[in-house]
């Protein structure tokens, strides 16, 4: 968003990883009227993604009825017509065919072109082990036309040891990339925790356009690849984020360095 790479932003919740709380580049674009956006409730987004995985044409729900999410605002029809990936309407009131007179909200089902999912372990053929909370990853993988998986570890026989851990099948995946610490500076359950100091540094840098650009140059554009990025972060810093057995999290997430 800060680099003007997002044409329309549709979500239910936006924050800066719970560390600085305010997503300043997002807020700046909204306040300047430079980002097209609208909200659905969080439960609506969850069910919309699930509906996409089921191949449903639309999703009838009672969510959001009577709230500003349906009755007050959204992206206008005129603007929607300029972006081919957006539905013609944010929602449509329809009658419940099984209970005449009862209105429900018909929500559009997202059409996902490409998804990028990070997992703990994946085999070269795309079979993935996903530990901890799945969030909406599986629905997104099933719904998307193309799926790129990044993983902490590229494995093979490990997949066969416990098939119950396999959450994403190989036939749903188009490409696999081994990217250790691919979720950094956020966490990957069972491997490492949040780097709060890094997130705070980004939060501070995002306050001004100049500092934001400098931060991106230092950690994104001037970096050749993931290996060079991890070298820049430093092994000691990464090791301090390692989770503790039995917890799944670092025993001290307050470390500043």
XYZ file of C-alpha atoms in Angstrom, residues 17 19 152 181 183-199 237-244 247-255:
38
model
C 1.058 -6.581 13.911
C 3.050 -3.730 18.116
C 10.616 -23.130 6.475
C 12.343 -17.320 8.302
C 7.400 -15.076 7.992
C 9.925 -12.737 9.651
C 9.481 -10.236 11.293
C 6.223 -11.878 12.341
C 6.093 -15.393 13.755
C 5.913 -18.925 12.428
C 4.288 -21.221 14.973
C 6.650 -23.863 16.287
C 9.732 -22.190 14.803
C 10.198 -18.556 15.875
C 8.354 -15.664 17.422
C 7.723 -12.040 16.487
C 10.698 -9.693 16.290
C 9.054 -6.852 18.162
C 12.110 -4.606 17.898
C 12.076 -4.871 14.099
C 8.338 -4.203 13.966
C 19.003 -12.001 16.688
C 17.247 -14.840 14.873
C 18.247 -17.414 17.496
C 16.713 -15.291 20.247
C 13.367 -15.614 18.468
C 13.464 -19.434 18.541
C 10.412 -20.891 20.281
C 10.632 -22.826 23.529
C 5.118 -23.420 24.505
C 5.331 -22.905 20.781
C 6.474 -19.349 21.511
C 9.616 -17.627 22.712
C 9.734 -17.458 26.500
C 10.582 -13.756 26.327
C 9.031 -11.734 23.516
C 10.019 -8.434 25.138
C 13.625 -8.596 23.926
